[in-house]
Structure formats: C-alpha cells, structure tokens
mmCIF file of C-alpha atoms in Angstrom:
data_model
loop_
_atom_site.group_PDB
_atom_site.id
_atom_site.type_symbol
_atom_site.label_atom_id
_atom_site.label_comp_id
_atom_site.label_asym_id
_atom_site.label_seq_id
_atom_site.Cartn_x
_atom_site.Cartn_y
_atom_site.Cartn_z
ATOM 1 C CA MET B 865 110.890 120.544 78.105
ATOM 2 C CA ALA B 866 109.656 118.666 81.175
ATOM 3 C CA LYS B 867 110.471 120.205 84.522
ATOM 4 C CA TRP B 868 111.337 116.985 86.358
ATOM 5 C CA LYS B 869 113.523 114.091 85.237
ATOM 6 C CA VAL B 870 112.603 110.571 86.425
ATOM 7 C CA ALA B 871 114.595 107.343 86.078
ATOM 8 C CA GLY B 872 113.504 103.795 86.862
ATOM 9 C CA ILE B 873 116.249 101.475 88.075
ATOM 10 C CA ASN B 874 115.934 97.721 88.759
ATOM 11 C CA PHE B 875 112.854 95.922 87.471
ATOM 12 C CA ASP B 876 112.715 93.065 89.998
ATOM 13 C CA HIS B 877 109.248 94.167 91.115
ATOM 14 C CA PHE B 878 106.542 94.430 88.460
ATOM 15 C CA HIS B 879 105.249 97.610 90.123
ATOM 16 C CA MET B 880 107.966 99.451 88.220
ATOM 17 C CA GLY B 881 105.701 99.547 85.183
ATOM 18 C CA ASP B 882 102.880 101.138 87.187
ATOM 19 C CA LEU B 883 105.167 103.794 88.682
ATOM 20 C CA LEU B 884 106.746 104.629 85.328
ATOM 21 C CA ARG B 885 103.252 105.057 83.909
ATOM 22 C CA GLU B 886 102.624 107.722 86.549
ATOM 23 C CA ALA B 887 105.764 109.550 85.485
ATOM 24 C CA PHE B 888 104.807 109.148 81.814
ATOM 25 C CA ASN B 889 101.360 110.662 82.456
ATOM 26 C CA HIS B 890 102.609 113.517 84.671
ATOM 27 C CA PRO B 891 102.495 116.805 82.736
ATOM 28 C CA ASP B 892 105.744 118.089 84.256
ATOM 29 C CA ALA B 893 107.777 114.874 84.261
ATOM 30 C CA GLU B 894 109.872 112.987 81.744
ATOM 31 C CA ILE B 895 111.279 109.468 81.886
ATOM 32 C CA VAL B 896 114.928 110.155 81.123
ATOM 33 C CA GLY B 897 116.242 106.651 81.679
ATOM 34 C CA ILE B 898 115.470 103.079 82.653
ATOM 35 C CA CYS B 899 118.000 100.518 83.808
ATOM 36 C CA ASP B 900 118.146 96.809 84.536
ATOM 37 C CA ALA B 901 120.818 94.154 84.199
ATOM 38 C CA ASP B 902 118.416 92.115 82.041
ATOM 39 C CA PRO B 903 117.294 94.117 78.981
ATOM 40 C CA LYS B 904 114.344 91.781 78.418
ATOM 41 C CA ARG B 905 112.711 92.919 81.658
ATOM 42 C CA MET B 906 112.575 96.509 80.350
ATOM 43 C CA GLN B 907 110.897 95.700 77.041
ATOM 44 C CA GLY B 908 107.388 96.263 78.344
ATOM 45 C CA ALA B 909 108.296 99.745 79.564
ATOM 46 C CA ILE B 910 110.112 100.519 76.322
ATOM 47 C CA ASP B 911 107.006 99.566 74.326
ATOM 48 C CA ASN B 912 104.481 101.211 76.665
ATOM 49 C CA PHE B 913 106.236 104.551 76.996
ATOM 50 C CA GLY B 914 108.160 104.831 73.757
ATOM 51 C CA ILE B 915 111.535 104.992 75.491
ATOM 52 C CA ALA B 916 114.373 105.637 73.065
ATOM 53 C CA ALA B 917 117.305 103.219 72.870
ATOM 54 C CA ASN B 918 119.747 105.841 74.173
ATOM 55 C CA ARG B 919 117.731 106.049 77.382
ATOM 56 C CA VAL B 920 117.884 102.325 78.115
ATOM 57 C CA TYR B 921 120.769 101.212 80.330
ATOM 58 C CA THR B 922 122.182 98.099 81.953
ATOM 59 C CA ASP B 923 124.738 100.044 84.049
ATOM 60 C CA PRO B 924 123.070 102.089 86.825
ATOM 61 C CA GLU B 925 126.061 104.358 87.400
ATOM 62 C CA ARG B 926 126.131 105.283 83.736
ATOM 63 C CA CYS B 927 122.370 105.809 83.780
ATOM 64 C CA LEU B 928 122.643 108.208 86.717
ATOM 65 C CA ALA B 929 125.635 110.070 85.328
ATOM 66 C CA GLU B 930 124.159 110.624 81.857
ATOM 67 C CA THR B 931 120.511 111.313 82.743
ATOM 68 C CA LYS B 932 120.964 113.234 86.039
ATOM 69 C CA PRO B 933 117.446 112.468 87.314
ATOM 70 C CA ASP B 934 115.615 114.429 89.994
ATOM 71 C CA LEU B 935 113.810 111.275 91.138
ATOM 72 C CA VAL B 936 114.852 107.630 90.953
ATOM 73 C CA ILE B 937 112.267 104.880 91.277
ATOM 74 C CA LEU B 938 113.780 101.683 92.706
ATOM 75 C CA CYS B 939 112.051 98.290 92.509
ATOM 76 C CA PRO B 940 114.659 95.675 93.563
ATOM 77 C CA ALA B 941 114.057 92.429 95.422
ATOM 78 C CA THR B 942 113.431 93.067 99.120
ATOM 79 C CA ALA B 943 116.761 91.673 100.292
ATOM 80 C CA GLU B 944 118.607 94.124 98.031
ATOM 81 C CA HIS B 945 116.857 97.371 98.988
ATOM 82 C CA ALA B 946 119.735 98.635 101.133
ATOM 83 C CA VAL B 947 122.353 97.721 98.525
ATOM 84 C CA TRP B 948 120.519 99.661 95.830
ATOM 85 C CA VAL B 949 119.886 102.737 97.948
ATOM 86 C CA GLU B 950 123.561 102.827 98.894
ATOM 87 C CA ARG B 951 124.437 102.451 95.213
ATOM 88 C CA VAL B 952 122.114 105.198 93.965
ATOM 89 C CA ALA B 953 122.118 107.748 96.800
ATOM 90 C CA PRO B 954 125.665 109.082 96.154
ATOM 91 C CA ALA B 955 124.372 110.532 92.872
ATOM 92 C CA GLY B 956 122.460 113.046 94.982
ATOM 93 C CA VAL B 957 118.981 111.996 93.833
ATOM 94 C CA ASN B 958 115.639 111.691 95.562
ATOM 95 C CA ILE B 959 114.542 108.056 95.884
ATOM 96 C CA LEU B 960 111.138 106.387 95.775
ATOM 97 C CA MET B 961 111.576 102.784 96.947
ATOM 98 C CA GLU B 962 108.755 100.422 96.123
ATOM 99 C CA LYS B 963 107.449 98.538 99.145
ATOM 100 C CA PRO B 964 108.367 96.908 101.458
ATOM 101 C CA PHE B 965 110.865 99.087 103.312
ATOM 102 C CA ALA B 966 113.648 96.498 103.669
ATOM 103 C CA ALA B 967 114.508 92.928 104.599
ATOM 104 C CA SER B 968 115.559 93.956 108.120
ATOM 105 C CA ILE B 969 115.793 96.889 110.525
ATOM 106 C CA ALA B 970 119.545 96.985 109.933
ATOM 107 C CA ASP B 971 118.972 97.364 106.178
ATOM 108 C CA ALA B 972 116.321 100.038 106.761
ATOM 109 C CA ASP B 973 118.776 102.021 108.875
ATOM 110 C CA ARG B 974 121.431 101.691 106.159
ATOM 111 C CA MET B 975 118.963 103.149 103.666
ATOM 112 C CA ILE B 976 118.074 106.065 105.924
ATOM 113 C CA ALA B 977 121.734 106.815 106.625
ATOM 114 C CA ALA B 978 122.733 106.675 102.947
ATOM 115 C CA VAL B 979 120.136 109.255 101.938
ATOM 116 C CA GLN B 980 120.631 111.490 104.972
ATOM 117 C CA LYS B 981 124.197 112.111 103.791
ATOM 118 C CA THR B 982 122.850 113.681 100.605
ATOM 119 C CA GLY B 983 120.069 115.813 102.052
ATOM 120 C CA LYS B 984 117.624 114.290 99.546
ATOM 121 C CA LEU B 985 114.356 112.467 100.111
ATOM 122 C CA LEU B 986 113.796 108.747 100.681
ATOM 123 C CA ALA B 987 110.199 107.532 100.513
ATOM 124 C CA VAL B 988 108.782 104.023 100.813
ATOM 125 C CA ASN B 989 105.809 103.548 98.515
ATOM 126 C CA TRP B 990 102.965 101.516 99.997
ATOM 127 C CA PRO B 991 100.276 101.335 97.285
ATOM 128 C CA LEU B 992 97.557 100.986 99.948
ATOM 129 C CA ALA B 993 98.497 104.484 101.135
ATOM 130 C CA TRP B 994 96.772 105.846 98.005
ATOM 131 C CA TYR B 995 93.454 104.064 98.439
ATOM 132 C CA ARG B 996 90.574 106.450 98.992
ATOM 133 C CA SER B 997 88.968 104.256 101.632
ATOM 134 C CA HIS B 998 92.059 104.108 103.861
ATOM 135 C CA ASN B 999 92.670 107.848 103.593
ATOM 136 C CA THR B 1000 89.069 108.455 104.581
ATOM 137 C CA THR B 1001 89.552 106.137 107.557
ATOM 138 C CA LYS B 1002 92.567 108.124 108.707
ATOM 139 C CA ARG B 1003 90.598 111.385 108.412
ATOM 140 C CA LEU B 1004 87.740 109.972 110.479
ATOM 141 C CA ILE B 1005 90.175 108.697 113.116
ATOM 142 C CA ASP B 1006 91.862 112.091 113.319
ATOM 143 C CA GLU B 1007 88.452 113.742 113.670
ATOM 144 C CA GLY B 1008 87.694 111.531 116.698
ATOM 145 C CA THR B 1009 84.834 109.643 115.063
ATOM 146 C CA ILE B 1010 85.706 106.336 116.767
ATOM 147 C CA GLY B 1011 87.681 107.632 119.753
ATOM 148 C CA ASP B 1012 91.124 106.221 120.474
ATOM 149 C CA VAL B 1013 92.178 103.339 118.210
ATOM 150 C CA ILE B 1014 92.650 100.181 120.268
ATOM 151 C CA GLU B 1015 92.614 97.427 117.609
ATOM 152 C CA VAL B 1016 93.682 97.109 113.975
ATOM 153 C CA HIS B 1017 92.528 94.051 112.021
ATOM 154 C CA PHE B 1018 94.243 93.584 108.658
ATOM 155 C CA TYR B 1019 93.809 90.886 106.022
ATOM 156 C CA ASP B 1020 95.399 91.326 102.626
ATOM 157 C CA GLY B 1021 96.994 89.520 99.718
ATOM 158 C CA ASN B 1022 96.136 88.195 96.278
ATOM 159 C CA ARG B 1023 96.232 85.009 94.216
ATOM 160 C CA GLY B 1024 100.025 85.245 94.249
ATOM 161 C CA PRO B 1025 102.721 87.641 93.012
ATOM 162 C CA LEU B 1026 103.290 85.856 89.704
ATOM 163 C CA TYR B 1027 99.669 86.036 88.531
ATOM 164 C CA HIS B 1028 99.953 89.618 87.322
ATOM 165 C CA LEU B 1029 102.424 91.902 85.585
ATOM 166 C CA ALA B 1030 102.534 95.704 85.358
ATOM 167 C CA ASP B 1031 99.095 97.273 84.830
ATOM 168 C CA LYS B 1032 97.629 94.105 86.364
ATOM 169 C CA VAL B 1033 98.085 92.099 83.151
ATOM 170 C CA GLU B 1034 97.138 88.520 84.094
ATOM 171 C CA VAL B 1035 99.308 85.413 83.805
ATOM 172 C CA SER B 1036 98.049 81.839 83.399
ATOM 173 C CA ASP B 1037 98.212 79.155 86.099
ATOM 174 C CA GLU B 1038 100.681 77.182 84.003
ATOM 175 C CA GLU B 1039 103.026 80.173 83.670
ATOM 176 C CA VAL B 1040 102.802 80.861 87.399
ATOM 177 C CA GLN B 1041 103.731 77.317 88.388
ATOM 178 C CA ALA B 1042 106.588 77.268 85.884
ATOM 179 C CA GLY B 1043 107.879 80.586 87.200
ATOM 180 C CA LYS B 1044 107.879 79.836 90.930
ATOM 181 C CA PRO B 1045 111.264 78.049 91.039
ATOM 182 C CA HIS B 1046 112.921 81.023 89.334
ATOM 183 C CA SER B 1047 111.204 83.994 90.951
ATOM 184 C CA TRP B 1048 112.782 86.005 93.779
ATOM 185 C CA PHE B 1049 109.331 86.164 95.366
ATOM 186 C CA TYR B 1050 109.741 82.478 96.256
ATOM 187 C CA LYS B 1051 113.370 82.632 97.410
ATOM 188 C CA LYS B 1052 114.058 83.092 101.114
ATOM 189 C CA ALA B 1053 117.451 84.720 100.543
ATOM 190 C CA SER B 1054 115.822 87.375 98.348
ATOM 191 C CA GLY B 1055 113.220 88.320 100.940
ATOM 192 C CA GLY B 1056 110.368 86.344 99.427
ATOM 193 C CA GLY B 1057 107.165 85.118 101.030
ATOM 194 C CA SER B 1058 103.752 86.570 101.774
ATOM 195 C CA LEU B 1059 104.812 87.863 105.193
ATOM 196 C CA LEU B 1060 107.531 90.159 103.831
ATOM 197 C CA ASP B 1061 105.423 91.024 100.796
ATOM 198 C CA TYR B 1062 102.292 92.118 102.638
ATOM 199 C CA VAL B 1063 102.606 92.487 106.398
ATOM 200 C CA GLY B 1064 104.481 95.778 105.923
ATOM 201 C CA TYR B 1065 101.302 97.244 104.444
ATOM 202 C CA GLY B 1066 99.282 96.329 107.488
ATOM 203 C CA VAL B 1067 101.745 97.247 110.213
ATOM 204 C CA THR B 1068 102.794 100.513 108.540
ATOM 205 C CA LEU B 1069 99.281 101.769 107.833
ATOM 206 C CA GLY B 1070 98.229 100.313 111.177
ATOM 207 C CA SER B 1071 100.912 102.410 112.872
ATOM 208 C CA TRP B 1072 99.600 105.398 110.893
ATOM 209 C CA PHE B 1073 96.087 104.774 112.187
ATOM 210 C CA MET B 1074 97.520 104.486 115.724
ATOM 211 C CA ASN B 1075 99.567 107.701 115.394
ATOM 212 C CA GLY B 1076 102.907 105.923 115.637
ATOM 213 C CA GLU B 1077 102.193 103.795 118.707
ATOM 214 C CA LYS B 1078 104.421 100.737 118.971
ATOM 215 C CA PRO B 1079 103.457 97.285 120.248
ATOM 216 C CA ILE B 1080 105.072 95.675 123.258
ATOM 217 C CA GLU B 1081 105.122 92.072 122.033
ATOM 218 C CA VAL B 1082 104.727 90.284 118.709
ATOM 219 C CA THR B 1083 103.593 86.738 117.976
ATOM 220 C CA CYS B 1084 103.660 85.306 114.454
ATOM 221 C CA ILE B 1085 103.006 81.982 112.802
ATOM 222 C CA MET B 1086 103.660 81.185 109.141
ATOM 223 C CA ASP B 1087 102.568 78.244 107.053
ATOM 224 C CA GLU B 1088 105.214 75.929 105.625
ATOM 225 C CA PRO B 1089 104.055 74.961 102.109
ATOM 226 C CA GLN B 1090 105.456 71.701 100.779
ATOM 227 C CA GLY B 1091 108.068 72.299 98.099
ATOM 228 C CA LEU B 1092 108.475 76.016 98.853
ATOM 229 C CA GLU B 1093 111.073 77.749 101.005
ATOM 230 C CA VAL B 1094 108.846 80.720 101.856
ATOM 231 C CA ASP B 1095 105.413 81.164 103.368
ATOM 232 C CA GLU B 1096 102.179 81.875 101.506
ATOM 233 C CA HIS B 1097 100.146 82.632 104.644
ATOM 234 C CA SER B 1098 101.040 84.351 107.902
ATOM 235 C CA ILE B 1099 99.245 85.702 110.965
ATOM 236 C CA THR B 1100 100.898 88.275 113.238
ATOM 237 C CA VAL B 1101 99.393 89.350 116.559
ATOM 238 C CA CYS B 1102 100.709 92.471 118.286
ATOM 239 C CA ARG B 1103 100.105 93.321 121.925
ATOM 240 C CA TYR B 1104 99.917 97.040 122.570
ATOM 241 C CA ALA B 1105 99.398 98.819 125.864
ATOM 242 C CA LYS B 1106 95.810 99.363 124.667
ATOM 243 C CA GLY B 1107 95.065 95.843 123.413
ATOM 244 C CA LEU B 1108 95.646 93.356 120.591
ATOM 245 C CA SER B 1109 95.851 93.828 116.836
ATOM 246 C CA LYS B 1110 96.077 91.211 114.058
ATOM 247 C CA PHE B 1111 97.820 91.369 110.679
ATOM 248 C CA GLU B 1112 97.231 88.495 108.237
ATOM 249 C CA THR B 1113 98.882 87.996 104.835
ATOM 250 C CA ARG B 1114 97.812 85.570 102.120
ATOM 251 C CA TRP B 1115 99.045 84.461 98.739
ATOM 252 C CA GLY B 1116 96.400 82.126 97.349
ATOM 253 C CA THR B 1117 93.101 83.994 97.589
ATOM 254 C CA PHE B 1118 90.480 82.773 95.106
ATOM 255 C CA THR B 1119 90.348 86.173 93.426
ATOM 256 C CA ASP B 1120 92.450 89.329 93.373
ATOM 257 C CA PRO B 1121 90.910 92.215 95.336
ATOM 258 C CA TRP B 1122 91.230 94.655 92.417
ATOM 259 C CA THR B 1123 88.902 92.461 90.330
ATOM 260 C CA THR B 1124 86.654 90.715 92.873
ATOM 261 C CA GLN B 1125 87.139 90.994 96.617
ATOM 262 C CA PRO B 1126 87.904 87.550 98.061
ATOM 263 C CA GLN B 1127 86.600 86.279 101.372
ATOM 264 C CA PRO B 1128 87.853 87.393 103.845
ATOM 265 C CA LYS B 1129 87.802 90.819 102.221
ATOM 266 C CA CYS B 1130 91.149 92.547 101.842
ATOM 267 C CA GLY B 1131 91.600 95.665 103.929
ATOM 268 C CA PHE B 1132 91.218 96.906 107.490
ATOM 269 C CA VAL B 1133 88.729 96.923 110.321
ATOM 270 C CA ILE B 1134 89.641 99.530 112.921
ATOM 271 C CA VAL B 1135 88.253 99.374 116.458
ATOM 272 C CA GLY B 1136 88.225 102.452 118.650
ATOM 273 C CA THR B 1137 86.968 103.251 122.109
ATOM 274 C CA ALA B 1138 83.862 104.874 120.619
ATOM 275 C CA GLY B 1139 83.271 103.022 117.349
ATOM 276 C CA THR B 1140 84.575 100.975 114.448
ATOM 277 C CA ILE B 1141 85.452 101.505 110.788
ATOM 278 C CA ALA B 1142 85.570 98.869 108.038
ATOM 279 C CA SER B 1143 87.911 100.095 105.297
ATOM 280 C CA TYR B 1144 88.389 97.697 102.405
ATOM 281 C CA ASP B 1145 90.781 97.954 99.485
ATOM 282 C CA TYR B 1146 89.332 99.625 96.371
ATOM 283 C CA ASP B 1147 85.979 100.472 98.008
ATOM 284 C CA ASP B 1148 84.358 103.840 97.317
ATOM 285 C CA HIS B 1149 83.157 104.082 100.923
ATOM 286 C CA VAL B 1150 83.890 103.026 104.482
ATOM 287 C CA THR B 1151 81.412 101.565 106.941
ATOM 288 C CA VAL B 1152 81.171 103.119 110.394
ATOM 289 C CA GLN B 1153 79.517 102.103 113.650
ATOM 290 C CA THR B 1154 79.636 104.246 116.793
ATOM 291 C CA ARG B 1155 78.272 104.105 120.301
ATOM 292 C CA ALA B 1156 76.058 107.067 119.451
ATOM 293 C CA ASN B 1157 74.902 105.471 116.188
ATOM 294 C CA ARG B 1158 74.869 101.702 116.537
ATOM 295 C CA GLU B 1159 73.324 101.162 113.134
ATOM 296 C CA GLN B 1160 76.131 100.795 110.633
ATOM 297 C CA PHE B 1161 76.304 103.631 108.109
ATOM 298 C CA THR B 1162 78.495 104.323 105.109
ATOM 299 C CA VAL B 1163 80.697 107.327 104.526
ATOM 300 C CA PRO B 1164 81.669 108.034 100.896
ATOM 301 C CA ALA B 1165 85.395 107.743 100.337
ATOM 302 C CA ASP B 1166 87.165 111.064 99.995
ATOM 303 C CA THR B 1167 88.365 112.079 96.561
ATOM 304 C CA LEU B 1168 92.129 112.398 96.753
ATOM 305 C CA ALA B 1169 93.330 115.820 95.692
ATOM 306 C CA ALA B 1170 96.568 116.909 94.082
ATOM 307 C CA PRO B 1171 99.362 116.616 95.028
ATOM 308 C CA ARG B 1172 98.449 113.590 97.169
ATOM 309 C CA ARG B 1173 96.812 111.324 94.653
ATOM 310 C CA ALA B 1174 99.727 109.054 93.752
ATOM 311 C CA PRO B 1175 103.376 108.530 94.720
ATOM 312 C CA VAL B 1176 105.221 110.086 91.775
ATOM 313 C CA GLU B 1177 103.032 113.189 91.824
ATOM 314 C CA TYR B 1178 103.537 113.459 95.585
ATOM 315 C CA MET B 1179 107.308 113.051 95.424
ATOM 316 C CA LEU B 1180 107.689 115.667 92.688
ATOM 317 C CA HIS B 1181 105.582 118.051 94.764
ATOM 318 C CA LEU B 1182 107.838 117.505 97.774
ATOM 319 C CA ILE B 1183 110.950 118.100 95.684
ATOM 320 C CA ALA B 1184 109.479 121.330 94.343
ATOM 321 C CA SER B 1185 108.079 122.644 97.624
ATOM 322 C CA GLY B 1186 110.735 121.482 100.062
ATOM 323 C CA GLU B 1187 108.069 119.924 102.254
ATOM 324 C CA LYS B 1188 108.839 116.838 104.346
ATOM 325 C CA ILE B 1189 107.380 113.390 103.748
ATOM 326 C CA SER B 1190 104.365 112.555 105.898
ATOM 327 C CA GLY B 1191 102.151 109.529 106.399
ATOM 328 C CA PRO B 1192 102.997 105.923 105.483
ATOM 329 C CA LEU B 1193 105.726 106.895 102.987
ATOM 330 C CA ASP B 1194 107.765 108.514 105.775
ATOM 331 C CA PRO B 1195 110.753 106.276 106.642
ATOM 332 C CA LYS B 1196 110.217 107.072 110.329
ATOM 333 C CA LEU B 1197 106.756 105.507 110.237
ATOM 334 C CA SER B 1198 107.862 102.726 107.911
ATOM 335 C CA ARG B 1199 110.652 101.899 110.357
ATOM 336 C CA ILE B 1200 108.041 101.115 113.037
ATOM 337 C CA GLY B 1201 106.495 98.740 110.528
ATOM 338 C CA GLN B 1202 109.929 97.221 109.938
ATOM 339 C CA GLN B 1203 110.395 96.708 113.685
ATOM 340 C CA ILE B 1204 107.136 94.774 113.786
ATOM 341 C CA THR B 1205 108.024 92.826 110.643
ATOM 342 C CA ASP B 1206 111.442 91.800 111.974
ATOM 343 C CA SER B 1207 109.883 90.815 115.271
ATOM 344 C CA ALA B 1208 107.282 88.727 113.417
ATOM 345 C CA VAL B 1209 109.990 86.935 111.424
ATOM 346 C CA LEU B 1210 111.886 86.161 114.638
ATOM 347 C CA SER B 1211 108.720 84.971 116.363
ATOM 348 C CA ALA B 1212 107.787 82.655 113.500
ATOM 349 C CA ARG B 1213 111.297 81.238 113.266
ATOM 350 C CA GLU B 1214 111.596 80.564 116.999
ATOM 351 C CA LYS B 1215 107.897 79.721 117.427
ATOM 352 C CA ARG B 1216 107.451 81.999 120.425
ATOM 353 C CA THR B 1217 106.253 85.463 121.404
ATOM 354 C CA VAL B 1218 109.010 88.095 121.291
ATOM 355 C CA ARG B 1219 109.473 91.626 122.566
ATOM 356 C CA LEU B 1220 109.411 94.284 119.867
ATOM 357 C CA LEU B 1221 112.896 94.536 118.393
ATOM 358 C CA PRO B 1222 114.577 97.956 118.726
#
C-alpha cells in the first residue's frame, strides 16, 4: 500500500491534472480521491489515472471524511482560494494551493490563519519555482556571483490561459474565443486577468532573489481590452531602497514559452552590484556577466535533486521529515508577493503610484 494519500479538490485551474500526475507517478503516493462540483471536469483525470468511481466525489466534505488524505491539492479560481482553504483545513490536512496565493492580502491572511489552527502545512505552488534555470540563478546570487541584487526584470505569460489544458494539451483558436465569456480567467469577480495570473510569479520569485526585501512604492498600468472585463497585459514597477524593478505580464504572446520562447523571452534578468544574470523559463543554462568577466558566459542549469524536484514530491518530504517550507512556496514569502500584487491592483485602478500595502 502507498505510504501517502493525496486528494485533488476543485478543478477550476487546469494545473490540477499536472499535479495529480505527479502524485500518480510518485512511488510512495496514491490518489485516494478527486472532487469537483462538475463531474465532467474530472473526466480527464479519471481517464489518465484510472481513478475508480468510488474515489470520485462532488461533495468535498464527504471526500475528506472518507479518504482521509495526507495532502490535498487545491486548484480553485483565485477569488475563492481563502474560501476553499477554510473549507478544507478543518479536516486536519496539509494543503498545496496552486498559484497565485490569493485575490487579496486579507484572503491570504485568512488562509494562513485557517491552517495555523491545525498545525499542518500550507504551500503555494509557483511552477516557475521548479525551473532549473531560476534555481541556478538563486544559487549564484547566494554565492555572491553578482553582488547585491538591485534590479529584477520579469516578463512572462503565454498565448492565453484557454489555449492549453492539463499536460499542455492545445486548444484551437475557435474554442478559445468561444470559451472566453464563460471562463473564470476572464471574470473580474473570480480574480481573472493576466496581472493576477502572472505577476505573482515575478514578485514572489523576485522577492526570493532579493532575500525578502520589500519595495517602498508600486506603480502599475493595465491594458483595457475591448469587450473584456480583465486585463491581458500589465506592467508593474516597484521602487526599492536599492532601485527599480519591473514585472510585466502578458496573455497574447505569439507562442507559448514551453514550445517556442516568444519575444520578449519569458523569464528574468537580474541585475546586481557586481554583475547580471539572464534566467529564462525552460532554459538549460543561465547567462552571466560580471565586472570581473565582462564577456557574457553561460552556466549550465543545475539538475534538481530529490526531494526538491517538484511540488508534490517536496510536500510529501516535508510531511515525512517535519521540515518547514522554504523558498517561493513559503506563505511568508508569497505574502510579500501578495502585498506587491494588491498594491499593483490599487495603483492600476486609481492610476497613480501607491505605497506598498501592509
């Protein structure tokens, strides 16, 4: 019998399929239940992982009571993250919440408080946290290769959230356009829009690269696409004591970065007092320039080692070892990202620079 029991609850975000695949492939884990109010949304997982009918639920409380999971994967719409954590946490389970953290700082704090009462773990999964290039960048920063980080430049996105399903299965243009009016990704009340979808990546990993430093002020502008109630392009500028950093999100790139990197390339450029690092999504290397070596040179991306290769593996290791969460998945670090995100939303709405929200 498998050592660890994993349940997937709420299939709003298509990343659920990817995370369940990790549990399915883990030698010491078993998918003991999946749950969604709409049975049709679970069919792909049922087919992919051979999930028996008695492990498929539409009632989350019943799912939790009957399966008693060690780890629950949650993938609800952004605006409902706090509601779902508060609904699941009383079962005394560890929770892996798919990005972003929340729709607001207040919701993030509700999530933290709900899990603290149980003594279990709450992690926020940022898929970029598992990219070899970005982990190599963090190692080089910590080793002092580029001195103190003074600027983070982030550009990321894809063709749009409806162009791909779990396992990056592609969807046609016609299906995407037909789906926009019905998708939570394009509804403001559900936390839709490219800003809330992607800026959390940049500001959370950016805060990681800057060892938790917070900005003083935030300025953000979002586009206002005709016929849509959410943005598809945003630019956020943060003023730190050390300088300026920029975080740009885009739905509508010509290609997806996991197939062909668009221009601008998706990823980070980090500027330090003694050098720079270009760290792009999916690359097998980073490019470095230093004052001592002004010719750019590549550093092969580190091979991620167990148990820090992927989120489910990492969470099960933490549960087994009793270790604390570290890095971008840590709610403390993700909360800094949420502060910046909330400040960016306020700035864009009021069309002015704002102080970082507490």
